[in-house]
Amino acid sequence: MKTFTLHGTDIIVPNVVLGLMRIAHKTDEEIRALVGAAREAGIDFIDHADIYGPTTHACERRFAEAMRLTPSEREALTIQTKAGIVPEGPYFDHSYEHIVASVEGSLRALDTDHVDILLLHRPDALVEPEEVARAFDDLQAAGKVRAFGVSNHTPRQVDLLRRYVRQPIVANQLQLSITHAPIITQGLASNMAGEPQSVTLDGGGVLDHARLHDITVQAWSPFQAGFFDGVFLGSPEHAELNGVIDRLAEKYDVPPIAVATAWITRHPARMQVVLGTTTPERVTGAAQGSELDLTRPEWYELTRAAGHRVP
């Protein structure tokens, strides 16, 4: 498993992450088997959010109930959670009060005295960055959060926060897969008039911005064909892409899910892949993509097979 240190911290992280947004109704044994498979594969980074599950903090609570971590087991994990979405609205809230209250709730649910990373889950149009900065300062000073980041933010939204927040923004969690890749493919068709792929979305240049500022991109839904519309692996709607994936899987003697993982981890931006599966075997298979270095021709062949314009 490839690892690296998050910029501005001493937190060493793997490039594949276990996301636990779907464990609310899993048994203790199922949760332990899932986390155990991840640990066996070298994945010691756990991704949560306060809204995951049928009620606030439900998945965080189930994780703590099932795992019952000892202090040494807790220290062996990097636990990340998110705040900022109010599902009762729904609306977004990056006020000082909401951020701090959400973290307090996460700490109780996770049965821990700190989380390693806190992300602001979705942009809040009414954000007052001074309040975010105060919340981050107080949470860090109290030892309740070690590092901070964002999720689904544009470059300018990140820059606004960076103007006020003293801590480095260490991560931006964004949707990314071979088939849903505008943060990469927009740049491949830049200034090509009439080419839909060239249209600038979400502020444009989000991946380059992250690289310039040492922000780790965390890819969520890495196997989704689009915005929550099913996986591309094995889908007849993506026959050409799966043909290439299967050929490369056979060449490297790995499952197809490892090739889909490797398309992201091969990128020099040094991204993390956030797995959402609850199947231990798929976690094990995806983890094999961590160190699979696709060649340039292979990476671009996958990109073209996914339907992206590669001039």
XYZ file of C-alpha atoms in Angstrom:
311
model
C 0.000 0.000 0.000
C 1.449 3.358 -1.039
C 1.475 5.994 1.682
C 2.422 9.655 1.976
C 2.341 12.446 4.550
C -0.454 14.993 4.380
C 1.083 18.399 3.737
C 1.584 20.497 6.850
C 0.942 17.561 9.199
C 2.669 14.475 10.549
C -0.231 12.252 9.447
C 0.906 9.418 7.184
C -1.967 8.181 5.020
C -2.561 5.395 2.471
C -3.738 6.240 -1.043
C -6.819 4.045 -0.576
C -9.386 4.910 2.110
C -12.264 2.930 3.649
C -15.501 4.939 3.559
C -18.198 3.822 6.011
C -21.347 5.625 4.867
C -23.300 2.359 4.403
C -22.714 0.445 7.657
C -25.697 1.655 9.705
C -27.595 -1.627 9.365
C -24.587 -3.962 9.300
C -23.947 -6.346 12.184
C -20.937 -6.002 14.450
C -19.383 -9.034 12.758
C -19.912 -7.571 9.282
C -18.356 -4.248 10.271
C -15.375 -5.946 11.888
C -14.879 -8.132 8.812
C -14.974 -5.078 6.545
C -12.509 -3.072 8.638
C -10.361 -6.174 9.124
C -10.090 -6.718 5.368
C -9.087 -3.082 4.940
C -6.439 -3.294 7.657
C -5.080 -6.519 6.175
C -4.696 -4.687 2.861
C -2.866 -1.787 4.499
C -5.806 0.622 4.720
C -5.722 2.326 8.121
C -7.704 5.438 7.097
C -11.431 5.530 7.926
C -13.797 8.077 6.352
C -17.003 9.107 8.151
C -19.481 12.001 8.153
C -21.996 13.168 10.713
C -24.876 12.646 8.246
C -24.029 9.068 7.244
C -26.842 6.758 8.238
C -30.587 7.165 8.893
C -29.965 9.549 11.782
C -27.166 11.987 12.590
C -23.946 10.232 13.655
C -25.530 6.776 13.094
C -22.638 5.256 11.115
C -20.038 6.768 13.407
C -21.856 5.208 16.358
C -22.152 1.786 14.708
C -18.429 1.826 13.930
C -17.580 2.496 17.583
C -20.059 -0.084 18.867
C -18.768 -2.798 16.558
C -15.051 -2.105 16.846
C -14.736 -1.182 20.555
C -11.236 0.083 19.889
C -8.586 -0.018 22.571
C -6.482 3.149 22.908
C -3.649 1.561 20.931
C -6.054 0.369 18.211
C -7.521 3.869 17.971
C -4.082 5.433 17.580
C -3.281 3.013 14.773
C -6.129 4.464 12.686
C -6.594 7.798 10.942
C -10.237 8.755 11.437
C -11.764 11.473 9.290
C -15.255 12.884 9.567
C -17.258 15.696 7.992
C -19.641 18.436 9.078
C -21.750 21.130 7.469
C -24.853 19.435 6.009
C -28.106 19.797 7.941
C -30.350 16.989 6.624
C -33.491 18.321 8.303
C -33.514 21.257 5.885
C -31.716 20.251 3.949
C -29.283 23.137 4.050
C -25.634 23.859 4.755
C -24.215 25.409 7.900
C -20.599 26.432 8.429
C -21.302 28.587 11.452
C -19.010 28.342 14.449
C -21.776 26.822 16.558
C -22.700 24.135 14.044
C -19.133 23.053 13.292
C -18.217 22.748 16.966
C -21.466 21.002 17.903
C -21.081 18.550 15.027
C -17.550 17.643 16.084
C -18.659 17.159 19.681
C -21.382 14.825 18.451
C -18.925 12.904 16.302
C -16.522 12.478 19.205
C -19.287 11.051 21.391
C -20.517 8.741 18.634
C -17.023 7.534 17.736
C -16.109 7.152 21.425
C -12.842 9.008 20.942
C -11.323 12.213 22.242
C -10.213 13.445 18.811
C -10.654 13.020 15.083
C -7.596 13.218 12.904
C -9.172 15.175 10.031
C -12.346 17.255 9.790
C -13.775 18.190 6.386
C -16.431 20.794 5.607
C -18.805 18.533 3.708
C -20.428 20.858 1.158
C -19.961 24.587 0.477
C -22.171 26.912 2.522
C -23.224 29.918 0.403
C -23.681 31.879 3.639
C -20.266 30.979 5.011
C -18.479 33.546 7.138
C -14.869 32.373 6.907
C -13.933 34.164 10.103
C -16.318 31.832 11.967
C -14.803 28.783 10.312
C -11.346 29.995 11.318
C -12.446 30.477 14.932
C -13.998 27.002 15.017
C -10.866 25.410 13.575
C -8.644 27.274 16.053
C -10.729 26.246 19.055
C -11.054 22.618 17.970
C -7.337 22.333 17.322
C -6.382 24.080 20.569
C -8.623 21.693 22.510
C -6.960 18.703 20.834
C -10.241 17.574 19.299
C -9.180 17.851 15.622
C -5.657 17.434 14.275
C -6.115 18.650 10.683
C -8.735 20.271 8.471
C -10.001 20.114 4.909
C -13.038 20.469 2.691
C -15.221 18.406 0.408
C -16.835 19.352 -2.910
C -15.318 22.852 -2.858
C -14.193 24.918 -5.853
C -10.741 26.537 -5.985
C -12.116 29.966 -5.152
C -14.137 28.624 -2.222
C -10.963 27.026 -0.909
C -9.023 30.256 -1.408
C -11.636 32.204 0.539
C -11.191 29.889 3.502
C -7.397 29.913 3.165
C -7.407 33.700 3.528
C -8.762 33.371 7.079
C -7.941 29.873 8.321
C -4.501 29.488 9.902
C -4.267 25.721 9.454
C -3.450 24.220 6.051
C -6.381 22.860 4.050
C -5.055 19.324 3.716
C -7.756 17.701 1.563
C -10.633 18.310 -0.836
C -12.915 15.297 -1.289
C -14.392 15.317 -4.813
C -16.311 12.898 -7.006
C -13.950 11.208 -9.441
C -13.924 8.000 -11.468
C -12.769 7.007 -14.951
C -16.209 7.879 -16.322
C -16.904 10.899 -14.087
C -13.698 12.872 -14.493
C -14.313 16.544 -15.340
C -11.640 17.691 -12.883
C -9.123 15.921 -15.140
C -10.660 15.846 -18.617
C -11.629 19.536 -18.872
C -7.945 20.272 -19.229
C -7.536 17.757 -22.043
C -10.022 19.655 -24.223
C -9.257 23.198 -23.107
C -10.292 25.914 -25.598
C -11.749 23.420 -28.072
C -14.795 25.348 -29.286
C -17.963 23.282 -29.427
C -16.512 20.382 -27.451
C -18.713 19.790 -24.346
C -15.731 18.424 -22.452
C -14.017 21.816 -22.735
C -16.727 23.593 -20.731
C -15.362 24.843 -17.423
C -17.332 23.529 -14.461
C -17.086 23.912 -10.691
C -14.651 26.781 -10.847
C -12.268 25.054 -13.253
C -8.752 23.869 -12.552
C -9.658 22.287 -9.221
C -7.071 19.524 -9.563
C -4.271 21.868 -10.627
C -5.240 24.227 -7.802
C -4.992 21.354 -5.331
C -1.539 20.423 -6.608
C -0.317 24.019 -6.445
C -1.415 24.293 -2.813
C -0.491 20.778 -1.632
C -4.134 19.807 -1.085
C -4.816 16.076 -1.336
C -7.780 15.220 -3.560
C -9.853 12.379 -2.126
C -11.872 10.660 -4.871
C -15.354 9.623 -3.771
C -17.595 7.287 -5.819
C -14.507 5.976 -7.663
C -16.509 3.270 -9.453
C -19.709 5.207 -10.171
C -20.509 5.873 -13.820
C -21.843 9.329 -12.995
C -23.659 11.124 -10.215
C -25.113 8.143 -8.306
C -26.320 6.372 -11.463
C -24.697 2.973 -11.029
C -21.221 1.503 -11.321
C -19.400 1.198 -14.639
C -17.569 -2.021 -13.749
C -19.272 -4.855 -15.611
C -21.950 -2.556 -17.033
C -22.988 -3.263 -20.649
C -23.374 0.496 -21.092
C -19.595 0.764 -20.755
C -18.609 -2.274 -22.801
C -15.576 -0.679 -24.474
C -14.190 0.574 -21.183
C -14.723 -2.776 -19.472
C -12.988 -4.501 -22.348
C -9.870 -2.436 -21.708
C -10.156 -2.857 -17.936
C -10.509 -6.639 -18.256
C -7.501 -6.873 -20.574
C -5.333 -4.873 -18.192
C -6.622 -6.850 -15.209
C -5.526 -10.040 -16.902
C -2.147 -8.535 -17.831
C -1.400 -7.453 -14.261
C -3.151 -10.434 -12.610
C -5.480 -8.253 -10.545
C -9.278 -7.921 -10.378
C -10.903 -5.253 -12.579
C -11.659 -3.065 -9.558
C -7.897 -2.721 -9.009
C -7.467 -1.260 -12.500
C -10.255 1.255 -11.821
C -8.481 2.214 -8.601
C -5.119 2.464 -10.342
C -6.466 4.912 -12.948
C -6.836 7.392 -10.056
C -3.762 6.502 -7.998
C -1.547 6.566 -11.122
C -2.158 10.314 -11.476
C 0.813 12.354 -10.193
C -1.503 14.515 -8.059
C -1.112 11.781 -5.409
C -4.805 11.335 -4.768
C -6.655 9.054 -2.365
C -9.418 6.673 -3.474
C -12.369 6.548 -1.045
C -14.041 3.141 -1.184
C -17.769 2.979 -0.439
C -18.241 -0.767 -0.678
C -19.294 -2.931 2.282
C -17.954 -6.113 0.682
C -14.588 -7.178 2.144
C -13.560 -8.905 -1.090
C -14.055 -5.711 -3.076
C -11.975 -3.779 -0.552
C -9.199 -6.336 -0.926
C -9.420 -6.168 -4.710
C -9.495 -2.384 -4.893
C -6.482 -2.134 -2.601
C -4.414 -4.003 -5.184
C -4.629 -0.899 -7.368
C -2.698 1.151 -4.818
C 0.683 0.207 -6.239
C -0.341 -0.640 -9.800
C 1.542 1.838 -11.993
C -0.304 1.946 -15.280
C 1.783 3.113 -18.214
C 0.948 6.400 -19.915
C -0.499 4.598 -22.973
C -2.646 2.408 -20.709
C -3.909 5.381 -18.669
C -4.873 7.307 -21.803
C -6.424 4.231 -23.391
C -8.710 3.869 -20.371
C -9.546 7.557 -20.557
C -10.504 7.342 -24.241
C -12.479 4.119 -23.679
C -14.526 5.957 -21.050
C -15.669 8.358 -23.754
C -13.462 11.324 -22.954
C -11.869 13.382 -25.711
C -8.128 12.807 -25.857
C -6.898 14.931 -28.805
